[in-house]
Amino acid sequence: MNFREAIKDKKRVVIKIGSSSLTHPETGGIDYNRLEVLVRELCNIRNSGKDVVLVSSGAIPVGQRVLHIKDAKQSIAVKQACASVGQARLMMVYQKIFAEYNQVCSQVLMTKDTITNDLNRFNTHNTFQELLSLGVIPIVNENDTVSTFEIKFGDNDTLSAIVASLIDADLLILLSDIDGLYSDNPRTNPDAEFISLVEKIDDSIMEMGKSETGSSVGTGGMNTKIHAAQIATKSGADMIIANSEDIHILHRIMDGREFGTLFVADKDEDFELVDFVEKLTE
Ligand code: GLU
């Protein structure tokens, strides 16, 4: 079976982009060029008849920039205020660029209890279903403005896998600042080997996740990505980690070409999303 060829037939795709891929590293300001390419690629996937969901980080760094807050150490309230400002700013920019392609996007902000509370989960599932059948591209983030430690997912790698599981997506793509999974940290070990296909997440794969990616902007290292891969694959979705340096990589992946690391779906009928989320701690 050619797993890459099978990507072409995926019907429902969740794509996650992190703060470091959306902002200029020197200033934290939005990188409009990259955002434009991202939106164009997403619209194109949508136009090919697939359901598309974007999980976008960036609320906190964009808010910090808007409010001229440079101090690295901030209280939770300051970070939450930044998220409130930054999320609105990000959505304004997304709306504007999506509108250029005549594409409607929407905002979905989630906390852990969106999943752990049965009624919330049921409603959120239905809302996603409705948005997708209306042709909308929902843009998801954690509701950082109100979420405190107890109700936080913590990072958007995990959140995107949870969303993929909730909406029965068949593909999750994590855009990152690294090509994919290596046998060791390629930034410190020149002999580290690139792994392009993972058919089973075993102990040796878990071990590889322990070498960090080194990005200082986003929250998720390789470890969180492998945990995300566990959620996604057990829920029945393939997951790909790919480098966001050139966001055009998205259509190359959708064409079935070999980019990034592909974790093949390995559906586990006993996997319970709610139990998983209940056990999440930061
Ligand atoms: N929700 C955070 C933000 O929008 C990002 C979390 C993450 O990147 O993992 O800034």
XYZ file of N, CA and C and ligand atoms in Angstrom:
856
model
N 0.849 -1.206 0.000
C 0.000 0.000 0.000
C 0.884 1.257 0.000
N 0.590 2.163 -0.929
C 1.366 3.396 -0.939
C 0.653 4.459 -0.095
N 1.219 4.685 1.088
C 0.574 5.606 2.033
C 0.534 7.037 1.513
N 1.543 7.413 0.739
C 1.577 8.790 0.223
C 0.491 9.014 -0.839
N 0.333 8.031 -1.718
C -0.722 8.122 -2.745
C -2.088 8.293 -2.074
N -2.259 7.594 -0.949
C -3.557 7.600 -0.252
C -3.905 8.986 0.302
N -2.891 9.840 0.468
C -3.134 11.193 0.990
C -4.064 11.978 0.046
N -3.917 11.688 -1.256
C -4.735 12.411 -2.256
C -6.228 12.232 -2.008
N -6.591 11.093 -1.404
C -8.020 10.799 -1.228
C -8.574 11.239 0.123
N -7.764 11.917 0.919
C -8.255 12.364 2.230
C -9.374 13.377 2.023
N -10.339 13.324 2.961
C -11.541 14.157 2.759
C -11.618 15.326 3.751
N -11.027 15.122 4.927
C -11.175 16.139 5.973
C -9.803 16.374 6.616
N -9.282 17.582 6.414
C -7.901 17.855 6.799
C -7.821 18.946 7.863
N -7.073 18.683 8.925
C -6.788 19.713 9.934
C -5.330 20.120 9.746
N -5.091 21.427 9.672
C -3.720 21.916 9.495
C -3.379 22.825 10.653
N -2.244 22.558 11.271
C -1.849 23.374 12.430
C -0.616 24.197 12.069
N -0.675 25.477 12.369
C 0.504 26.323 12.174
C 0.850 26.997 13.492
N 2.129 27.046 13.796
C 2.580 27.598 15.071
C 3.015 29.050 14.962
N 3.163 29.686 16.115
C 3.528 31.108 16.153
C 4.826 31.389 15.409
N 5.809 30.475 15.554
C 7.118 30.758 14.952
C 7.012 30.757 13.425
N 5.977 30.119 12.874
C 5.821 30.093 11.419
C 4.988 31.273 10.915
N 4.375 32.014 11.826
C 3.467 33.095 11.428
C 4.020 34.484 11.704
N 5.080 34.520 12.500
C 5.595 35.828 12.916
C 7.079 35.959 12.561
N 7.527 37.208 12.449
C 8.959 37.459 12.214
C 9.710 37.203 13.514
N 10.755 36.369 13.464
C 11.440 36.030 14.714
C 12.059 37.255 15.402
N 12.492 38.247 14.606
C 13.191 39.403 15.185
C 12.232 40.281 15.987
N 10.984 40.402 15.523
C 10.088 41.402 16.115
C 8.807 40.818 16.702
N 8.421 39.626 16.278
C 7.139 39.064 16.725
C 5.973 39.576 15.886
N 6.259 40.459 14.928
C 5.181 40.984 14.068
C 4.709 39.917 13.082
N 3.462 40.040 12.626
C 2.893 39.059 11.689
C 3.689 39.044 10.382
N 3.989 37.865 9.877
C 4.644 37.733 8.583
C 3.546 37.590 7.517
N 3.181 38.720 6.906
C 2.043 38.727 5.975
C 2.270 37.849 4.756
N 3.533 37.789 4.294
C 3.800 36.970 3.110
C 3.462 35.512 3.382
N 3.897 35.044 4.538
C 3.666 33.637 4.863
C 2.168 33.370 5.081
N 1.521 34.343 5.725
C 0.095 34.185 5.989
C -0.700 34.126 4.673
N -0.265 34.944 3.716
C -0.946 34.941 2.414
C -0.802 33.611 1.717
N 0.408 33.056 1.761
C 0.618 31.748 1.109
C -0.222 30.695 1.823
N -0.240 30.757 3.157
C -1.011 29.776 3.928
C -2.486 29.819 3.523
N -3.046 31.021 3.510
C -4.484 31.158 3.215
C -4.789 30.678 1.793
N -3.913 31.027 0.859
C -4.113 30.608 -0.533
C -4.086 29.076 -0.645
N -3.134 28.475 0.034
C -3.033 27.005 0.004
C -4.293 26.372 0.610
N -4.760 26.938 1.731
C -5.944 26.374 2.396
C -7.170 26.493 1.492
N -7.301 27.664 0.843
C -8.452 27.867 -0.049
C -8.398 26.879 -1.205
N -7.185 26.617 -1.664
C -7.041 25.687 -2.779
C -7.425 24.260 -2.379
N -7.053 23.871 -1.176
C -7.429 22.525 -0.695
C -8.955 22.466 -0.566
N -9.510 23.531 -0.026
C -10.975 23.620 0.121
C -11.651 23.522 -1.271
N -11.076 24.240 -2.240
C -11.661 24.233 -3.595
C -11.549 22.874 -4.271
N -10.634 22.033 -3.787
C -10.534 20.697 -4.388
C -11.580 19.763 -3.776
N -12.441 20.323 -2.895
C -13.575 19.551 -2.383
C -13.373 18.952 -1.012
N -12.287 19.328 -0.366
C -12.033 18.743 0.965
C -12.475 19.707 2.069
N -12.808 19.142 3.218
C -13.088 19.968 4.391
C -11.751 20.385 4.999
N -11.662 21.653 5.380
C -10.399 22.165 5.908
C -10.627 22.875 7.234
N -9.803 22.567 8.224
C -9.821 23.281 9.504
C -8.396 23.752 9.777
N -8.263 25.015 10.187
C -6.937 25.532 10.544
C -6.849 25.682 12.056
N -5.778 25.191 12.651
C -5.510 25.479 14.059
C -4.339 26.452 14.060
N -4.609 27.669 14.485
C -3.568 28.698 14.411
C -3.199 29.218 15.788
N -1.908 29.230 16.061
C -1.397 29.878 17.273
C -1.159 31.339 16.942
N -0.524 32.034 17.840
C -0.107 33.394 17.543
C -0.811 34.468 18.350
N -1.888 34.107 19.072
C -2.636 35.126 19.796
C -1.735 35.883 20.779
N -0.978 35.140 21.563
C -0.175 35.793 22.608
C 0.963 36.638 22.002
N 1.823 36.068 21.137
C 2.884 36.916 20.578
C 2.368 38.114 19.778
N 1.280 37.926 19.031
C 0.760 39.066 18.249
C 0.232 40.140 19.200
N -0.458 39.724 20.269
C -0.960 40.687 21.257
C 0.178 41.429 21.956
N 1.237 40.704 22.272
C 2.390 41.343 22.928
C 2.960 42.439 22.050
N 2.982 42.149 20.756
C 3.534 43.107 19.815
C 2.613 44.339 19.707
N 1.318 44.073 19.615
C 0.359 45.188 19.482
C 0.441 46.096 20.722
N 0.583 45.481 21.895
C 0.587 46.253 23.151
C 1.991 46.710 23.580
N 2.961 46.476 22.725
C 4.366 46.853 23.016
C 4.860 46.246 24.324
N 4.520 44.997 24.549
C 4.990 44.342 25.772
C 6.190 43.468 25.406
N 7.354 43.823 25.920
C 8.560 43.089 25.515
C 9.066 42.181 26.630
N 8.793 42.580 27.837
C 9.260 41.862 29.006
C 8.908 40.362 28.891
N 9.935 39.508 28.927
C 9.678 38.080 28.710
C 8.841 37.457 29.837
N 9.062 37.942 31.061
C 8.335 37.341 32.196
C 7.079 38.143 32.493
N 5.931 37.536 32.217
C 4.689 38.265 32.464
C 3.750 37.441 33.312
N 2.874 38.142 34.007
C 1.883 37.428 34.816
C 0.868 36.774 33.870
N 0.112 35.838 34.420
C -0.911 35.163 33.606
C -1.909 36.185 33.063
N -2.287 37.162 33.923
C -3.278 38.153 33.482
C -2.762 38.953 32.280
N -1.470 39.290 32.296
C -0.916 40.054 31.161
C -0.961 39.190 29.893
N -0.560 37.930 30.037
C -0.587 37.035 28.872
C -2.012 36.873 28.342
N -2.961 36.786 29.266
C -4.350 36.608 28.834
C -4.877 37.869 28.160
N -4.426 39.024 28.656
C -4.815 40.286 28.012
C -4.211 40.330 26.604
N -2.956 39.895 26.482
C -2.300 39.873 25.164
C -3.051 38.944 24.222
N -3.466 37.785 24.744
C -4.186 36.822 23.905
C -5.495 37.424 23.408
N -6.166 38.181 24.281
C -7.446 38.782 23.914
C -7.269 39.760 22.750
N -6.226 40.582 22.859
C -5.955 41.566 21.796
C -5.441 40.845 20.539
N -4.495 39.940 20.750
C -3.828 39.282 19.615
C -4.755 38.377 18.815
N -5.650 37.668 19.503
C -6.575 36.770 18.800
C -7.464 37.570 17.845
N -7.958 38.707 18.342
C -8.829 39.549 17.507
C -8.049 40.101 16.314
N -6.808 40.500 16.580
C -5.991 41.037 15.486
C -5.708 39.962 14.433
N -5.359 38.781 14.921
C -5.079 37.676 13.990
C -6.294 37.365 13.129
N -7.461 37.306 13.773
C -8.682 36.980 13.023
C -8.995 38.070 11.996
N -8.705 39.322 12.366
C -8.957 40.412 11.424
C -8.119 40.198 10.151
N -6.847 39.827 10.382
C -5.959 39.619 9.237
C -6.406 38.402 8.425
N -6.754 37.309 9.136
C -7.225 36.109 8.423
C -8.468 36.425 7.592
N -9.440 37.108 8.219
C -10.701 37.425 7.518
C -10.407 38.182 6.232
N -9.481 39.133 6.349
C -9.176 39.996 5.210
C -8.566 39.172 4.064
N -7.617 38.324 4.404
C -6.953 37.560 3.333
C -7.902 36.482 2.772
N -8.647 35.804 3.643
C -9.594 34.797 3.139
C -10.620 35.453 2.215
N -11.033 36.680 2.562
C -12.039 37.371 1.741
C -11.514 37.610 0.322
N -10.216 37.799 0.185
C -9.642 38.009 -1.156
C -9.883 36.796 -2.047
N -10.026 35.645 -1.432
C -10.282 34.416 -2.193
C -11.748 33.999 -2.103
N -12.568 34.917 -1.624
C -13.999 34.640 -1.524
C -14.305 33.465 -0.603
N -13.481 33.282 0.387
C -13.631 32.133 1.277
C -14.062 32.628 2.661
N -15.099 32.012 3.200
C -15.539 32.376 4.545
C -14.744 31.572 5.570
N -14.231 32.271 6.586
C -13.580 31.565 7.691
C -14.341 31.922 8.972
N -14.084 31.164 10.034
C -14.772 31.452 11.290
C -13.810 31.189 12.431
N -14.216 31.582 13.621
C -13.352 31.386 14.785
C -13.977 30.389 15.759
N -13.169 29.440 16.226
C -13.616 28.521 17.278
C -12.545 28.525 18.368
N -12.904 28.977 19.568
C -11.950 28.990 20.679
C -12.346 27.912 21.680
N -11.385 27.088 22.070
C -11.722 25.933 22.909
C -10.917 25.896 24.206
N -11.494 25.260 25.211
C -10.752 24.927 26.436
C -10.973 23.428 26.675
N -10.302 22.905 27.680
C -10.408 21.478 27.940
C -11.860 21.039 28.156
N -12.637 21.917 28.838
C -14.010 21.473 29.115
C -14.918 21.487 27.876
N -14.402 22.025 26.772
C -15.130 21.875 25.506
C -15.211 20.380 25.160
N -14.213 19.640 25.612
C -14.169 18.203 25.325
C -14.713 17.386 26.499
N -14.321 17.761 27.726
C -14.671 16.892 28.855
C -16.142 17.012 29.261
N -16.756 18.148 28.980
C -18.188 18.284 29.269
C -18.987 17.714 28.090
N -19.836 16.736 28.391
C -20.530 16.010 27.310
C -21.367 16.921 26.411
N -22.072 17.863 27.043
C -22.929 18.735 26.244
C -22.094 19.674 25.372
N -21.031 20.225 25.985
C -20.152 21.120 25.209
C -19.548 20.380 24.017
N -19.098 19.141 24.280
C -18.451 18.368 23.215
C -19.445 18.068 22.084
N -20.630 17.677 22.481
C -21.678 17.359 21.511
C -21.983 18.587 20.638
N -22.150 19.735 21.313
C -22.470 20.963 20.574
C -21.322 21.389 19.662
N -20.101 21.278 20.184
C -18.946 21.709 19.383
C -18.806 20.817 18.155
N -19.007 19.524 18.363
C -18.939 18.581 17.239
C -19.964 18.970 16.168
N -21.177 19.261 16.609
C -22.226 19.632 15.652
C -21.927 20.945 14.946
N -21.355 21.886 15.707
C -21.037 23.180 15.089
C -19.984 23.006 13.995
N -18.947 22.231 14.304
C -17.914 21.970 13.284
C -18.558 21.337 12.049
N -19.406 20.354 12.306
C -20.060 19.631 11.231
C -20.816 20.607 10.326
N -21.541 21.521 10.974
C -22.355 22.502 10.243
C -21.456 23.461 9.466
N -20.413 23.970 10.136
C -19.508 24.917 9.469
C -18.905 24.277 8.219
N -18.473 23.021 8.366
C -17.815 22.357 7.237
C -18.802 22.091 6.115
N -20.035 21.742 6.493
C -20.977 21.489 5.393
C -21.398 22.796 4.723
N -21.202 23.924 5.416
C -21.469 25.230 4.787
C -20.256 25.723 3.981
N -19.187 24.941 3.969
C -18.004 25.319 3.186
C -17.072 26.296 3.891
N -17.302 26.495 5.192
C -16.486 27.447 5.950
C -15.152 26.791 6.351
N -14.109 27.595 6.480
C -12.853 27.092 7.060
C -12.769 27.610 8.502
N -13.041 26.757 9.497
C -12.944 27.209 10.891
C -11.479 27.392 11.298
N -11.224 28.449 12.053
C -9.876 28.685 12.578
C -9.939 28.508 14.099
N -9.186 27.554 14.589
C -9.290 27.155 15.993
C -8.069 27.612 16.777
N -8.290 28.022 18.005
C -7.178 28.249 18.940
C -7.684 27.895 20.332
N -6.747 27.793 21.248
C -7.149 27.644 22.640
C -7.717 28.992 23.094
N -8.714 28.961 23.972
C -9.256 30.232 24.461
C -8.346 30.756 25.578
N -7.211 31.295 25.159
C -6.172 31.683 26.117
C -6.612 32.796 27.059
N -7.585 33.583 26.649
C -8.015 34.711 27.479
C -8.696 34.261 28.760
N -9.390 33.139 28.686
C -10.104 32.684 29.886
C -9.521 31.401 30.483
N -8.644 30.721 29.731
C -8.243 29.411 30.239
C -7.098 29.512 31.241
N -7.354 28.994 32.408
C -6.329 28.934 33.444
C -5.754 27.524 33.434
N -4.775 27.305 34.245
C -4.057 26.031 34.277
C -4.973 24.809 34.216
N -6.028 24.832 35.019
C -6.896 23.643 35.136
C -7.622 23.304 33.838
N -7.886 24.333 33.040
C -8.688 24.042 31.840
C -7.876 24.217 30.555
N -6.558 24.204 30.684
C -5.718 24.427 29.503
C -5.313 23.118 28.810
N -5.313 23.135 27.467
C -4.723 22.014 26.728
C -3.200 22.140 26.801
N -2.750 23.392 26.787
C -1.311 23.620 26.919
C -0.624 23.968 25.621
N -0.806 23.189 24.590
C -0.131 23.524 23.333
C -1.021 23.143 22.149
N -0.756 23.798 21.034
C -1.652 23.618 19.889
C -1.370 22.355 19.077
N -0.218 21.709 19.309
C -0.017 20.400 18.662
C -1.072 19.447 19.211
N -1.169 19.438 20.549
C -2.163 18.574 21.196
C -3.570 18.995 20.786
N -3.835 20.302 20.849
C -5.176 20.786 20.495
C -5.574 20.358 19.082
N -4.630 20.459 18.137
C -4.995 20.129 16.750
C -5.328 18.644 16.611
N -4.625 17.792 17.367
C -4.926 16.353 17.307
C -6.293 16.081 17.940
N -6.607 16.823 19.003
C -7.911 16.665 19.654
C -9.028 17.091 18.699
N -8.783 18.184 17.987
C -9.783 18.644 17.007
C -9.947 17.592 15.913
N -8.824 17.057 15.431
C -8.887 16.037 14.370
C -9.727 14.852 14.837
N -9.518 14.462 16.105
C -10.254 13.326 16.653
C -11.747 13.671 16.795
N -12.019 14.867 17.317
C -13.408 15.296 17.542
C -14.234 15.305 16.262
N -13.607 15.753 15.164
C -14.388 15.932 13.925
C -14.175 14.786 12.929
N -13.527 13.704 13.401
C -13.257 12.543 12.531
C -12.502 12.929 11.260
N -11.479 13.744 11.429
C -10.643 14.100 10.274
C -9.860 12.860 9.854
N -9.463 12.800 8.580
C -8.624 11.664 8.180
C -7.181 12.073 7.940
N -6.882 13.381 8.116
C -5.482 13.824 7.988
C -5.241 15.041 8.874
N -4.118 15.016 9.570
C -3.670 16.174 10.365
C -2.271 16.532 9.878
N -2.070 17.802 9.545
C -0.730 18.242 9.136
C -0.230 19.264 10.152
N 0.902 18.984 10.782
C 1.507 19.933 11.715
C 2.630 20.652 10.981
N 2.449 21.943 10.732
C 3.523 22.717 10.111
C 4.442 23.184 11.224
N 5.722 22.908 11.046
C 6.658 23.149 12.134
C 7.922 23.805 11.594
N 8.886 24.097 12.481
C 10.132 24.683 11.987
C 11.203 23.604 11.781
N 10.768 22.368 11.644
C 11.687 21.259 11.397
C 11.073 20.378 10.297
N 11.945 19.667 9.543
C 11.460 18.862 8.407
C 10.545 17.724 8.814
N 10.704 17.248 10.034
C 9.915 16.099 10.485
C 10.663 15.438 11.628
N 10.481 14.126 11.726
C 11.103 13.394 12.836
C 12.499 12.899 12.445
N 13.449 13.108 13.331
C 14.805 12.594 13.147
C 15.102 11.602 14.272
N 16.067 10.721 14.005
C 16.421 9.730 15.027
C 17.047 10.399 16.248
N 17.586 11.619 16.057
C 18.141 12.397 17.168
C 18.012 13.874 16.779
N 18.397 14.767 17.667
C 18.257 16.188 17.335
C 19.252 16.576 16.223
N 18.757 16.899 15.001
C 19.675 17.195 13.894
C 20.478 18.480 14.108
N 20.018 19.313 15.057
C 20.737 20.576 15.295
C 21.997 20.340 16.114
N 22.031 19.226 16.820
C 23.218 18.958 17.634
C 23.944 17.685 17.179
N 23.241 16.798 16.462
C 23.879 15.554 16.031
C 23.822 15.436 14.504
N 24.972 15.658 13.801
C 24.967 15.634 12.330
C 24.632 14.256 11.761
N 24.727 13.209 12.575
C 24.421 11.856 12.079
C 22.946 11.487 12.252
N 22.163 12.415 12.775
C 20.741 12.118 12.992
C 20.086 11.766 11.654
N 19.290 10.693 11.642
C 18.655 10.251 10.392
C 17.216 10.737 10.314
N 16.811 11.107 9.104
C 15.432 11.547 8.906
C 14.511 10.326 8.772
N 13.361 10.372 9.440
C 12.402 9.258 9.362
C 11.209 9.757 8.544
N 10.977 9.173 7.371
C 9.878 9.721 6.561
C 8.547 8.993 6.792
N 8.617 7.761 7.332
C 7.366 7.018 7.529
C 7.378 6.306 8.878
N 6.301 6.492 9.635
C 6.153 5.766 10.902
C 4.848 4.980 10.813
N 4.965 3.659 10.764
C 3.745 2.843 10.673
C 3.209 2.481 12.041
N 4.090 2.503 13.048
C 3.670 2.146 14.401
C 4.450 3.029 15.379
N 3.761 3.667 16.311
C 4.472 4.495 17.290
C 4.891 3.595 18.453
N 6.122 3.103 18.380
C 6.605 2.209 19.448
C 7.571 2.972 20.364
N 8.191 2.255 21.283
C 9.076 2.910 22.255
C 10.232 3.653 21.584
N 10.755 3.071 20.477
C 11.911 3.720 19.840
C 11.490 5.073 19.256
N 10.275 5.155 18.745
C 9.772 6.433 18.197
C 9.553 7.425 19.350
N 8.986 6.940 20.456
C 8.756 7.813 21.615
C 10.088 8.402 22.094
N 11.123 7.572 22.065
C 12.456 7.989 22.511
C 12.981 9.136 21.633
N 12.738 9.023 20.316
C 13.216 10.056 19.382
C 12.580 11.407 19.682
N 11.364 11.357 20.212
C 10.642 12.593 20.510
C 11.287 13.390 21.620
N 12.141 12.732 22.359
C 12.710 13.435 23.516
C 13.759 14.469 23.116
N 14.267 14.390 21.848
C 15.216 15.432 21.415
C 14.416 16.646 20.981
N 14.693 17.774 21.610
C 13.863 18.970 21.380
C 14.150 19.643 20.042
N 13.172 20.411 19.531
C 13.354 21.063 18.234
C 14.086 22.397 18.353
N 14.049 23.015 19.496
C 14.823 24.234 19.687
C 14.115 25.538 19.363
N 12.857 25.506 18.931
C 12.170 26.761 18.643
C 11.861 27.491 19.950
N 12.087 28.803 19.970
C 11.858 29.525 21.220
C 10.497 30.208 21.246
N 9.802 30.241 20.120
C 8.525 30.963 20.066
C 7.340 30.066 20.414
N 7.244 28.932 19.755
C 6.097 28.034 19.979
C 6.255 27.280 21.286
N 5.220 26.501 21.602
C 5.270 25.751 22.858
C 5.629 24.285 22.636
N 5.263 23.742 21.493
C 5.402 22.299 21.304
C 6.730 21.872 20.720
N 7.432 20.974 21.398
C 8.638 20.378 20.832
C 8.252 19.091 20.126
N 9.259 18.261 19.786
C 8.959 17.011 19.076
C 8.142 16.060 19.946
N 8.390 16.122 21.254
C 7.669 15.245 22.167
C 6.151 15.457 22.066
N 5.742 16.717 22.089
C 4.304 16.988 22.011
C 3.753 16.562 20.642
N 4.623 16.640 19.617
C 4.162 16.247 18.272
C 3.926 14.745 18.205
N 4.778 13.989 18.876
C 4.574 12.532 18.862
C 3.340 12.170 19.689
N 3.110 12.897 20.764
C 1.878 12.652 21.517
C 0.656 12.989 20.662
N 0.782 14.075 19.902
C -0.314 14.447 18.990
C -0.523 13.321 17.977
N 0.586 12.748 17.502
C 0.496 11.653 16.518
C -0.226 10.447 17.121
N -0.013 10.222 18.414
C -0.718 9.098 19.068
C -2.229 9.329 19.055
N -2.624 10.555 19.415
C -4.064 10.867 19.439
C -4.643 10.736 18.034
N -3.944 11.354 17.062
C -4.470 11.374 15.692
C -4.560 9.963 15.114
N -3.479 9.198 15.235
C -3.468 7.875 14.588
C -4.460 6.927 15.268
N -4.538 7.003 16.613
C -5.505 6.137 17.317
C -6.943 6.503 16.945
N -7.153 7.777 16.577
C -8.495 8.210 16.189
C -8.794 7.875 14.737
N -7.789 7.375 14.023
C -8.021 6.960 12.638
C -7.559 7.959 11.591
N -6.728 8.931 12.004
C -6.222 9.907 11.025
C -4.725 9.700 10.800
N -4.272 9.944 9.575
C -2.829 10.033 9.329
C -2.363 11.370 9.874
N -1.104 11.446 10.253
C -0.567 12.745 10.660
C 0.784 12.983 9.987
N 0.987 14.202 9.519
C 2.266 14.540 8.879
C 2.877 15.741 9.593
N 4.159 15.625 9.937
C 4.902 16.791 10.449
C 5.696 17.316 9.256
N 5.562 18.595 8.933
C 6.272 19.118 7.770
C 6.831 20.502 8.071
N 7.841 20.866 7.314
C 8.507 22.148 7.532
C 7.715 23.300 6.911
N 7.476 24.324 7.730
C 6.666 25.454 7.250
C 7.519 26.513 6.566
N 8.802 26.230 6.366
C 9.672 27.246 5.759
C 9.087 27.694 4.414
N 8.649 26.712 3.611
C 7.928 27.034 2.381
C 6.529 26.434 2.520
N 5.553 27.314 2.743
C 4.196 26.820 3.051
C 3.536 26.154 1.830
N 4.133 26.367 0.635
C 3.637 25.646 -0.545
C 3.761 24.138 -0.370
N 4.473 23.733 0.642
C 4.620 22.301 0.934
C 3.241 21.656 1.092
N 2.233 22.452 1.472
C 0.893 21.884 1.689
C 0.333 21.221 0.425
N 0.451 21.903 -0.729
C -0.134 21.250 -1.924
C 0.737 20.085 -2.382
N 2.014 20.176 -2.090
C 2.898 19.040 -2.463
C 2.498 17.807 -1.641
N 2.213 18.039 -0.374
C 1.778 16.917 0.480
C 0.445 16.366 -0.029
N -0.475 17.280 -0.339
C -1.806 16.838 -0.782
C -1.739 16.131 -2.143
N -0.663 16.392 -2.905
C -0.468 15.689 -4.186
C 0.130 14.301 -3.983
N 0.338 13.926 -2.734
C 0.860 12.583 -2.460
C 2.372 12.495 -2.531
N 3.032 13.656 -2.526
C 4.503 13.614 -2.626
C 5.131 13.446 -1.252
N 6.381 12.986 -1.292
C 7.004 12.605 -0.025
C 7.685 13.784 0.669
N 6.948 14.483 1.482
C 7.517 15.565 2.290
C 7.163 15.304 3.746
N 8.080 15.620 4.635
C 7.808 15.490 6.067
C 7.763 14.046 6.529
N 7.348 13.884 7.784
C 7.212 12.537 8.366
C 5.739 12.175 8.421
N 5.408 11.029 7.839
C 4.019 10.565 7.861
C 3.839 9.482 8.924
N 2.928 9.740 9.850
C 2.519 8.730 10.841
C 1.200 8.138 10.326
N 1.217 6.848 10.080
C 0.050 6.221 9.449
C -1.045 5.935 10.487
N -2.292 6.190 10.087
C -3.440 5.927 10.979
C -3.418 4.485 11.476
N -3.756 4.317 12.752
C -3.704 2.986 13.367
C -4.872 2.959 14.364
N -6.073 2.944 13.830
C -7.260 3.179 14.659
C -7.373 2.200 15.827
N -7.589 2.787 17.007
C -7.738 1.984 18.215
C -9.178 2.184 18.698
N -9.969 1.124 18.598
C -11.392 1.240 18.945
C -11.584 1.591 20.427
N -10.576 1.293 21.245
C -10.700 1.575 22.685
C -10.285 2.997 23.055
N -9.785 3.753 22.069
C -9.318 5.107 22.391
C -10.502 6.018 22.727
N -10.427 6.646 23.909
C -11.506 7.551 24.339
C -10.930 8.955 24.463
N -11.369 9.841 23.582
C -10.841 11.209 23.586
C -11.054 11.884 24.944
N -12.233 11.678 25.515
C -12.565 12.351 26.779
C -11.591 11.917 27.884
N -11.351 10.621 27.982
C -10.425 10.133 29.015
C -9.054 10.741 28.816
N -8.643 10.788 27.558
C -7.323 11.334 27.245
C -7.232 12.796 27.707
N -8.226 13.584 27.367
C -8.197 15.021 27.700
C -8.283 15.218 29.217
N -9.077 14.367 29.876
C -9.191 14.492 31.339
C -7.835 14.300 32.035
N -7.020 13.464 31.421
C -5.713 13.169 32.054
C -4.638 14.194 31.700
N -4.958 15.101 30.783
C -3.937 16.064 30.356
C -3.513 16.987 31.486
N -2.232 17.107 31.665
C -1.735 18.112 32.611
C -0.660 18.880 31.878
N -0.413 20.093 32.270
C 0.583 20.897 31.554
C 2.001 20.448 31.831
N -2.603 29.377 22.043
C -1.296 29.987 21.997
C -1.337 31.294 21.189
O -2.197 31.485 20.368
C -0.278 29.094 21.318
C -0.095 27.727 21.852
C 0.878 26.958 20.966
O 1.489 27.539 20.053
O 1.064 25.760 21.153
O -0.458 32.119 21.326
